[in-house]
């Protein structure tokens, strides 16, 4: 045992001596008041806090902990166990208060370090959390600390978490929360290691968990979640009933129950609301009324689109404590609603509509209103500054000073979306404010965060080539924004050299091509002022080449196309002949895209895992029936924004091959309920074939949407397309015809 551990043990011993002395004699040593509890009662209180954690009844657990911490404020273990109840409420400030109270007299106390680590974790700093709890573990290796160490490591360093788990002895590994982390790490391994068999291991571990700890609610709820995803609703019902019997007053369990009743096809639609409300009533009866509980019920009412009852509960939360964490959640929900309305108005009326312009002002006012509230902490400010920035950027004219201040707030508070904080935002500052060099500084200072975020998603890239492409694109973007800032600030040569460096890193970066074209046109203007006609022609030629290289590089509006048209008019004195000119360029781009796509064929083609999946009408489709055909398997979901964008083109592609006996086009939806898919298809007049995912996506390790496999007649995947296509119908058909041509060759 280390000296620190011995000192901690000595303190605990002295505390127990004090408690025993007070309980039996009425006073101790300095004549202080005797505690109003016995040692046995204190230990029973700790056991009860552990029971609340086991049952996930954090609402009652916090109230119980409030009482006992007031009675036994000097017991570090009690405070640590109470801190875990606060984790269930998301109360990082109060968790930190518990840590500070423990560590004030004993800076090395393991329970104090444990509580402080949880505060870091709730605040979203997993790295600092695992560094802090490691000290607690090294001082006192006990299961609670091992669990938190694993939980924090799993969020920041998957391999280190696995190694730590393997290092634990059998006694620690048999503790329920540590076994829980084994199951969660196995589930993560199916993605991190691109091996779907780990998902089976995770399910097996959860089954073992439930068998070994039948009174621990997580064994039931995690298996119920797996059953729900696989549409095994009878199994889900049995598991949820067992969980509710154990913990009728757990908001966590109840929320899972409510969502299952409401969203599944377990009940007819007319019976869902009464079933959810009956479960809500049972929850209120079993649990004390708390703001945590009111928040959970309000959230469910919002999901059921009962805005009135949700608003009533949220008003009570705010009235009870306007500066509380849960009141801040209410303010944040208000902000999210106006932002969602902005998106819906844009989809319905367009970005140029009066309705959209009016809603921009609503979002702007709501953001300022939120920032003036008595907020619990700064946690949500970053997201609000994103909404404010987007609204101001879309305002016409852009309010330069206001936008600059919003971006400064964004830089101060937002780290979850570095592509916005250190990408889109400084670019807007360059384009719309006089603070271009300040924007360049923001980009430089954010480089570390940008690259760290990129490192965190490394596992999403299957090949080194894909990873290299993403890395080059990111680095090119950093140089692009800095170079553009130099140019806009009048440092033309610095801008040119930096932009050309960005181009050298990623030559297909359309933004770099556009910015360089603009810079070359500026140099042409300067040459024209100097009367150097030859230099004017040279710079305009370079601008034209730059725009052409960036032409057709991505979906949606492309600034190179607009700039190229303007340059054509400049050089030709009007638009006569421009359609023929652009058509020539479009065909050139089409040839280049086709060459790149055909070069993307899988180097070592392999077969895919067989499946038997149901269509929406219940008819089964067996992958064995695809033998001898060219198959296109398209993984998507209505929840996937990029998938939805390309669905009209996917419908055209499906129609192209619908009557082709040699080609089978199938989509596999990852949605949770069939009625969601049916409603989407009907709304958009789509009739392509949809298979319902029954865990197949998880088994084969598809973790990016959309993903499309192009399979030859022998069942080998010859092309894989991840993400949206620029022109889906055209580009998908190139792959199909390439496979057909190869299989037809002698």
Coordinates of N, CA and C in Angstrom, one line a residue, residues 21-176:
X21 N -17.5 7.0 18.7 CA -17.4 7.7 20.0 C -18.7 8.6 20.2
X22 N -19.1 9.3 19.1 CA -20.2 10.2 19.2 C -21.5 9.4 19.5
X23 N -21.6 8.3 18.8 CA -22.8 7.5 18.9 C -23.0 6.9 20.3
X24 N -21.8 6.5 20.9 CA -22.0 5.8 22.1 C -21.9 6.7 23.4
X25 N -21.1 7.8 23.2 CA -20.8 8.6 24.4 C -21.5 10.0 24.4
X26 N -22.1 10.4 23.2 CA -22.8 11.7 23.2 C -21.8 12.8 22.8
X27 N -20.5 12.7 23.0 CA -19.6 13.7 22.6 C -18.2 13.1 22.5
X28 N -17.3 13.7 21.8 CA -15.9 13.2 21.6 C -14.9 14.4 21.8
X29 N -13.8 14.0 22.2 CA -12.6 14.9 22.2 C -12.8 16.3 22.5
X30 N -13.2 17.1 21.5 CA -13.3 18.6 21.7 C -14.7 19.0 22.2
X31 N -15.5 18.0 22.5 CA -16.8 18.4 23.0 C -17.8 18.7 22.0
X32 N -17.6 18.4 20.7 CA -18.5 18.8 19.6 C -19.8 17.9 19.7
X33 N -20.8 18.3 19.0 CA -22.1 17.6 19.1 C -21.9 16.2 18.5
X34 N -22.7 15.3 19.1 CA -22.7 13.9 18.6 C -23.5 13.8 17.4
X35 N -23.0 12.9 16.4 CA -23.8 12.7 15.2 C -25.1 12.0 15.6
X36 N -26.1 12.2 14.7 CA -27.4 11.6 15.0 C -27.6 10.3 14.3
X37 N -26.6 9.5 14.1 CA -26.7 8.2 13.5 C -25.6 7.3 14.0
X38 N -25.8 6.1 13.8 CA -24.7 5.1 14.2 C -23.9 4.7 13.0
X39 N -22.8 4.0 13.3 CA -21.9 3.6 12.2 C -22.7 2.7 11.3
X40 N -23.6 1.8 11.9 CA -24.3 0.9 11.1 C -25.3 1.6 10.2
X41 N -25.9 2.7 10.7 CA -26.9 3.5 9.9 C -26.2 4.2 8.7
X42 N -24.9 4.7 9.0 CA -24.2 5.3 7.9 C -23.8 4.3 6.8
X43 N -23.4 3.2 7.2 CA -23.1 2.1 6.2 C -24.3 1.7 5.4
X44 N -25.5 1.7 6.1 CA -26.7 1.3 5.4 C -27.1 2.4 4.4
X45 N -26.8 3.7 4.8 CA -27.1 4.8 3.9 C -26.3 4.6 2.6
X46 N -25.0 4.3 2.8 CA -24.1 4.1 1.6 C -24.6 3.0 0.7
X47 N -25.1 1.9 1.4 CA -25.6 0.8 0.6 C -26.8 1.2 -0.1
X48 N -27.6 2.0 0.5 CA -28.9 2.5 -0.2 C -28.5 3.4 -1.4
X49 N -27.5 4.2 -1.3 CA -27.1 5.0 -2.4 C -26.6 4.1 -3.6
X50 N -25.9 3.0 -3.2 CA -25.5 2.1 -4.2 C -26.7 1.4 -4.9
X51 N -27.7 1.1 -4.1 CA -28.9 0.6 -4.6 C -29.6 1.5 -5.6
X52 N -29.6 2.8 -5.3 CA -30.2 3.7 -6.2 C -29.4 3.8 -7.5
X53 N -28.1 3.6 -7.5 CA -27.3 3.5 -8.7 C -27.6 2.3 -9.5
X54 N -27.8 1.1 -8.7 CA -28.1 -0.1 -9.4 C -29.5 -0.1 -10.1
X55 N -30.4 0.6 -9.5 CA -31.8 0.7 -10.0 C -32.0 1.9 -10.9
X56 N -31.0 2.8 -11.0 CA -31.1 4.0 -11.8 C -32.2 4.9 -11.3
X57 N -32.4 4.9 -10.0 CA -33.5 5.8 -9.4 C -32.8 7.0 -8.9
X58 N -32.2 7.8 -9.8 CA -31.4 8.9 -9.3 C -32.3 10.0 -8.8
X59 N -33.5 10.1 -9.1 CA -34.4 11.1 -8.6 C -34.5 11.0 -7.1
X60 N -34.9 9.8 -6.6 CA -35.0 9.5 -5.2 C -33.6 9.5 -4.6
X61 N -32.6 9.0 -5.3 CA -31.2 8.9 -4.8 C -30.7 10.2 -4.4
X62 N -30.9 11.2 -5.2 CA -30.4 12.6 -4.9 C -31.0 13.1 -3.6
X63 N -32.4 13.0 -3.5 CA -33.0 13.5 -2.3 C -32.5 12.7 -1.1
X64 N -32.3 11.4 -1.2 CA -31.8 10.7 -0.1 C -30.4 11.1 0.2
X65 N -29.6 11.3 -0.8 CA -28.2 11.8 -0.6 C -28.1 13.2 0.0
X66 N -29.0 14.1 -0.4 CA -29.1 15.4 0.2 C -29.2 15.3 1.7
X67 N -30.1 14.5 2.1 CA -30.3 14.3 3.6 C -29.1 13.8 4.3
X68 N -28.5 12.7 3.7 CA -27.4 12.1 4.4 C -26.1 12.9 4.4
X69 N -25.8 13.6 3.3 CA -24.6 14.5 3.3 C -24.7 15.6 4.3
X70 N -26.0 16.1 4.5 CA -26.2 17.1 5.6 C -25.9 16.5 6.9
X71 N -26.2 15.2 7.1 CA -26.0 14.6 8.4 C -24.6 14.1 8.6
X72 N -23.9 13.7 7.6 CA -22.5 13.2 7.7 C -21.6 13.8 6.7
X73 N -21.4 15.2 6.8 CA -20.7 15.9 5.8 C -19.2 15.5 5.8
X74 N -18.6 14.9 6.8 CA -17.2 14.6 6.8 C -16.9 13.2 6.2
X75 N -17.9 12.5 5.8 CA -17.6 11.1 5.2 C -17.4 11.2 3.7
X76 N -16.2 11.0 3.3 CA -15.8 11.2 1.9 C -16.5 10.2 1.0
X77 N -16.5 8.9 1.4 CA -17.2 7.9 0.6 C -18.6 8.2 0.4
X78 N -19.3 8.7 1.4 CA -20.7 9.1 1.3 C -20.9 10.2 0.3
X79 N -20.0 11.2 0.3 CA -20.1 12.3 -0.7 C -19.8 11.7 -2.1
X80 N -18.9 10.8 -2.2 CA -18.6 10.3 -3.5 C -19.7 9.5 -4.1
X81 N -20.4 8.7 -3.3 CA -21.6 7.9 -3.7 C -22.7 8.9 -4.0
X82 N -22.8 10.0 -3.3 CA -23.9 11.0 -3.6 C -23.6 11.7 -4.9
X83 N -22.3 11.9 -5.2 CA -21.9 12.6 -6.4 C -22.4 11.7 -7.6
X84 N -22.4 10.4 -7.5 CA -22.9 9.6 -8.6 C -24.4 9.8 -8.9
X85 N -25.1 10.0 -7.8 CA -26.5 10.4 -8.0 C -26.7 11.7 -8.8
X86 N -25.8 12.6 -8.5 CA -25.9 13.9 -9.2 C -25.5 13.7 -10.7
X87 N -24.6 12.7 -11.0 CA -24.3 12.5 -12.4 C -25.6 12.1 -13.1
X88 N -26.4 11.3 -12.5 CA -27.7 11.0 -13.1 C -28.6 12.2 -13.4
X89 N -28.3 13.3 -12.8 CA -29.0 14.6 -13.1 C -28.3 15.5 -14.0
X90 N -27.0 15.2 -14.2 CA -26.2 16.1 -15.1 C -25.7 17.3 -14.4
X91 N -25.6 17.3 -13.0 CA -25.3 18.5 -12.2 C -23.8 18.6 -12.0
X92 N -23.1 19.1 -13.0 CA -21.6 19.1 -12.8 C -21.2 20.1 -11.7
X93 N -21.9 21.2 -11.6 CA -21.5 22.2 -10.5 C -21.6 21.6 -9.1
X94 N -22.7 20.9 -8.9 CA -22.9 20.3 -7.6 C -22.0 19.1 -7.4
X95 N -21.6 18.4 -8.4 CA -20.7 17.3 -8.3 C -19.3 17.9 -7.9
X96 N -19.0 19.0 -8.5 CA -17.7 19.6 -8.2 C -17.7 20.1 -6.8
X97 N -18.8 20.6 -6.3 CA -18.9 21.0 -4.9 C -18.6 19.9 -3.9
X98 N -19.1 18.7 -4.3 CA -18.8 17.5 -3.4 C -17.3 17.2 -3.4
X99 N -16.7 17.3 -4.6 CA -15.3 17.0 -4.7 C -14.5 18.0 -3.9
X100 N -14.9 19.3 -4.0 CA -14.1 20.4 -3.3 C -14.3 20.2 -1.8
X101 N -15.5 19.8 -1.4 CA -15.7 19.6 0.1 C -14.8 18.5 0.6
X102 N -14.6 17.4 -0.2 CA -13.7 16.3 0.3 C -12.3 16.7 0.2
X103 N -11.9 17.4 -0.9 CA -10.5 17.6 -1.1 C -9.9 18.8 -0.3
X104 N -10.8 19.6 0.2 CA -10.4 20.8 1.0 C -9.5 20.4 2.1
X105 N -9.8 19.4 2.9 CA -9.0 18.9 4.0 C -8.1 17.8 3.6
X106 N -8.3 17.2 2.5 CA -7.5 16.0 2.1 C -7.3 16.0 0.6
X107 N -6.3 16.8 0.1 CA -6.2 16.9 -1.4 C -6.0 15.6 -2.1
X108 N -5.6 14.6 -1.5 CA -5.3 13.3 -2.2 C -6.4 12.3 -1.9
X109 N -7.5 12.7 -1.3 CA -8.5 11.7 -1.0 C -9.1 11.1 -2.3
X110 N -9.0 9.7 -2.4 CA -9.5 9.1 -3.6 C -11.0 9.4 -4.0
X111 N -11.8 9.5 -3.0 CA -13.2 9.7 -3.2 C -13.4 11.2 -3.8
X112 N -12.6 12.1 -3.3 CA -12.6 13.4 -3.8 C -12.2 13.5 -5.2
X113 N -11.1 12.8 -5.6 CA -10.6 12.7 -6.9 C -11.7 12.0 -7.8
X114 N -12.3 11.0 -7.3 CA -13.4 10.3 -8.0 C -14.5 11.3 -8.4
X115 N -15.0 12.1 -7.4 CA -16.0 13.0 -7.7 C -15.6 14.1 -8.6
X116 N -14.4 14.6 -8.5 CA -13.9 15.6 -9.4 C -13.8 15.1 -10.9
X117 N -13.4 13.8 -11.0 CA -13.3 13.2 -12.3 C -14.7 13.1 -12.9
X118 N -15.7 12.8 -12.1 CA -17.1 12.8 -12.7 C -17.5 14.2 -13.1
X119 N -17.1 15.2 -12.4 CA -17.5 16.6 -12.8 C -16.9 16.9 -14.2
X120 N -15.6 16.5 -14.4 CA -15.0 16.7 -15.7 C -15.8 15.9 -16.8
X121 N -16.2 14.7 -16.5 CA -16.8 13.8 -17.5 C -18.2 14.4 -17.8
X122 N -18.9 14.9 -16.9 CA -20.2 15.5 -17.2 C -20.1 16.8 -18.0
X123 N -19.0 17.5 -17.8 CA -18.7 18.7 -18.5 C -18.1 18.4 -19.9
X124 N -17.9 17.1 -20.2 CA -17.5 16.7 -21.6 C -16.0 16.5 -21.7
X125 N -15.3 16.6 -20.7 CA -13.8 16.5 -20.8 C -13.4 15.1 -20.3
X126 N -13.5 14.1 -21.2 CA -13.2 12.7 -20.9 C -11.7 12.6 -20.6
X127 N -10.8 13.3 -21.3 CA -9.4 13.1 -21.1 C -9.0 13.5 -19.7
X128 N -9.5 14.7 -19.2 CA -9.2 15.2 -17.9 C -9.8 14.3 -16.8
X129 N -11.0 13.7 -17.2 CA -11.7 12.8 -16.2 C -10.8 11.6 -16.0
X130 N -10.3 11.0 -17.1 CA -9.6 9.7 -16.8 C -8.2 10.0 -16.2
X131 N -7.6 11.1 -16.4 CA -6.4 11.5 -15.8 C -6.6 11.7 -14.2
X132 N -7.7 12.2 -13.9 CA -8.1 12.5 -12.5 C -8.4 11.2 -11.8
X133 N -9.3 10.4 -12.4 CA -9.7 9.2 -11.7 C -8.6 8.2 -11.6
X134 N -7.6 8.3 -12.5 CA -6.4 7.4 -12.5 C -5.7 7.6 -11.1
X135 N -5.6 8.8 -10.7 CA -5.0 9.1 -9.4 C -5.8 8.4 -8.2
X136 N -7.1 8.4 -8.3 CA -7.9 7.8 -7.3 C -7.7 6.3 -7.4
X137 N -7.7 5.7 -8.6 CA -7.5 4.3 -8.7 C -6.1 3.8 -8.2
X138 N -5.1 4.6 -8.5 CA -3.8 4.2 -8.0 C -3.6 4.3 -6.5
X139 N -4.4 5.2 -5.9 CA -4.4 5.4 -4.4 C -5.2 4.3 -3.8
X140 N -6.3 3.9 -4.4 CA -7.2 3.0 -3.8 C -8.0 2.2 -4.8
X141 N -7.4 1.1 -5.3 CA -8.0 0.3 -6.4 C -9.3 -0.4 -6.0
X142 N -10.4 0.2 -6.2 CA -11.7 -0.4 -5.9 C -12.6 -0.2 -7.1
X143 N -13.7 -1.0 -7.1 CA -14.5 -1.2 -8.3 C -15.1 0.2 -8.9
X144 N -15.6 1.0 -8.0 CA -16.2 2.3 -8.5 C -15.2 3.1 -9.3
X145 N -13.9 3.1 -8.8 CA -12.9 3.9 -9.5 C -12.5 3.2 -10.8
X146 N -12.5 1.9 -10.8 CA -12.2 1.1 -12.1 C -13.3 1.4 -13.1
X147 N -14.5 1.4 -12.7 CA -15.6 1.7 -13.6 C -15.5 3.1 -14.2
X148 N -15.3 4.1 -13.4 CA -15.2 5.4 -13.9 C -13.9 5.6 -14.8
X149 N -12.9 4.9 -14.4 CA -11.6 5.0 -15.3 C -11.9 4.4 -16.6
X150 N -12.6 3.3 -16.7 CA -13.0 2.7 -18.0 C -14.0 3.5 -18.8
X151 N -14.9 4.1 -18.1 CA -15.9 4.9 -18.7 C -15.3 6.2 -19.4
X152 N -14.4 6.8 -18.7 CA -13.7 8.0 -19.2 C -12.8 7.6 -20.3
X153 N -12.0 6.5 -20.1 CA -11.1 6.1 -21.2 C -11.8 5.7 -22.5
X154 N -12.9 5.1 -22.3 CA -13.7 4.6 -23.5 C -14.1 5.8 -24.4
X155 N -14.3 7.0 -23.8 CA -14.6 8.1 -24.6 C -13.5 8.8 -25.2
X156 N -12.3 8.6 -24.7 CA -11.1 9.3 -25.2 C -10.0 8.4 -25.9
X157 N -9.9 7.2 -25.4 CA -8.8 6.3 -25.9 C -9.3 4.9 -25.8
X158 N -10.0 4.4 -26.9 CA -10.6 3.1 -26.9 C -9.6 2.0 -26.6
X159 N -8.4 2.0 -27.2 CA -7.4 0.9 -27.0 C -6.9 0.9 -25.6
X160 N -6.7 2.1 -25.0 CA -6.2 2.2 -23.6 C -7.3 1.6 -22.7
X161 N -8.5 1.9 -23.0 CA -9.6 1.3 -22.1 C -9.6 -0.2 -22.2
X162 N -9.4 -0.8 -23.4 CA -9.4 -2.2 -23.5 C -8.2 -2.8 -22.7
X163 N -7.0 -2.1 -22.8 CA -5.8 -2.6 -22.1 C -6.0 -2.6 -20.6
X164 N -6.7 -1.5 -20.1 CA -6.9 -1.4 -18.7 C -7.9 -2.4 -18.2
X165 N -8.9 -2.7 -19.0 CA -9.8 -3.8 -18.6 C -9.1 -5.1 -18.5
X166 N -8.2 -5.4 -19.5 CA -7.5 -6.7 -19.4 C -6.6 -6.8 -18.2
X167 N -6.2 -5.6 -17.7 CA -5.2 -5.6 -16.6 C -5.9 -5.9 -15.2
X168 N -7.2 -5.8 -15.2 CA -7.9 -5.9 -13.9 C -8.0 -7.4 -13.5
X169 N -8.0 -7.6 -12.2 CA -8.1 -9.0 -11.7 C -9.5 -9.4 -11.8
X170 N -9.7 -10.7 -11.5 CA -11.0 -11.3 -11.7 C -12.1 -10.8 -10.8
X171 N -11.6 -10.4 -9.6 CA -12.6 -9.9 -8.6 C -13.2 -8.6 -9.0
X172 N -12.3 -7.7 -9.5 CA -12.7 -6.4 -10.0 C -13.6 -6.5 -11.2
X173 N -13.1 -7.4 -12.1 CA -13.8 -7.6 -13.4 C -15.2 -8.2 -13.2
X174 N -15.5 -8.9 -12.1 CA -16.8 -9.5 -11.8 C -17.7 -8.5 -11.2
X175 N -17.2 -7.3 -10.9 CA -18.1 -6.3 -10.3 C -19.1 -5.8 -11.4
X176 N -20.4 -5.6 -11.1 CA -21.4 -5.4 -12.2 C -21.0 -4.2 -13.1

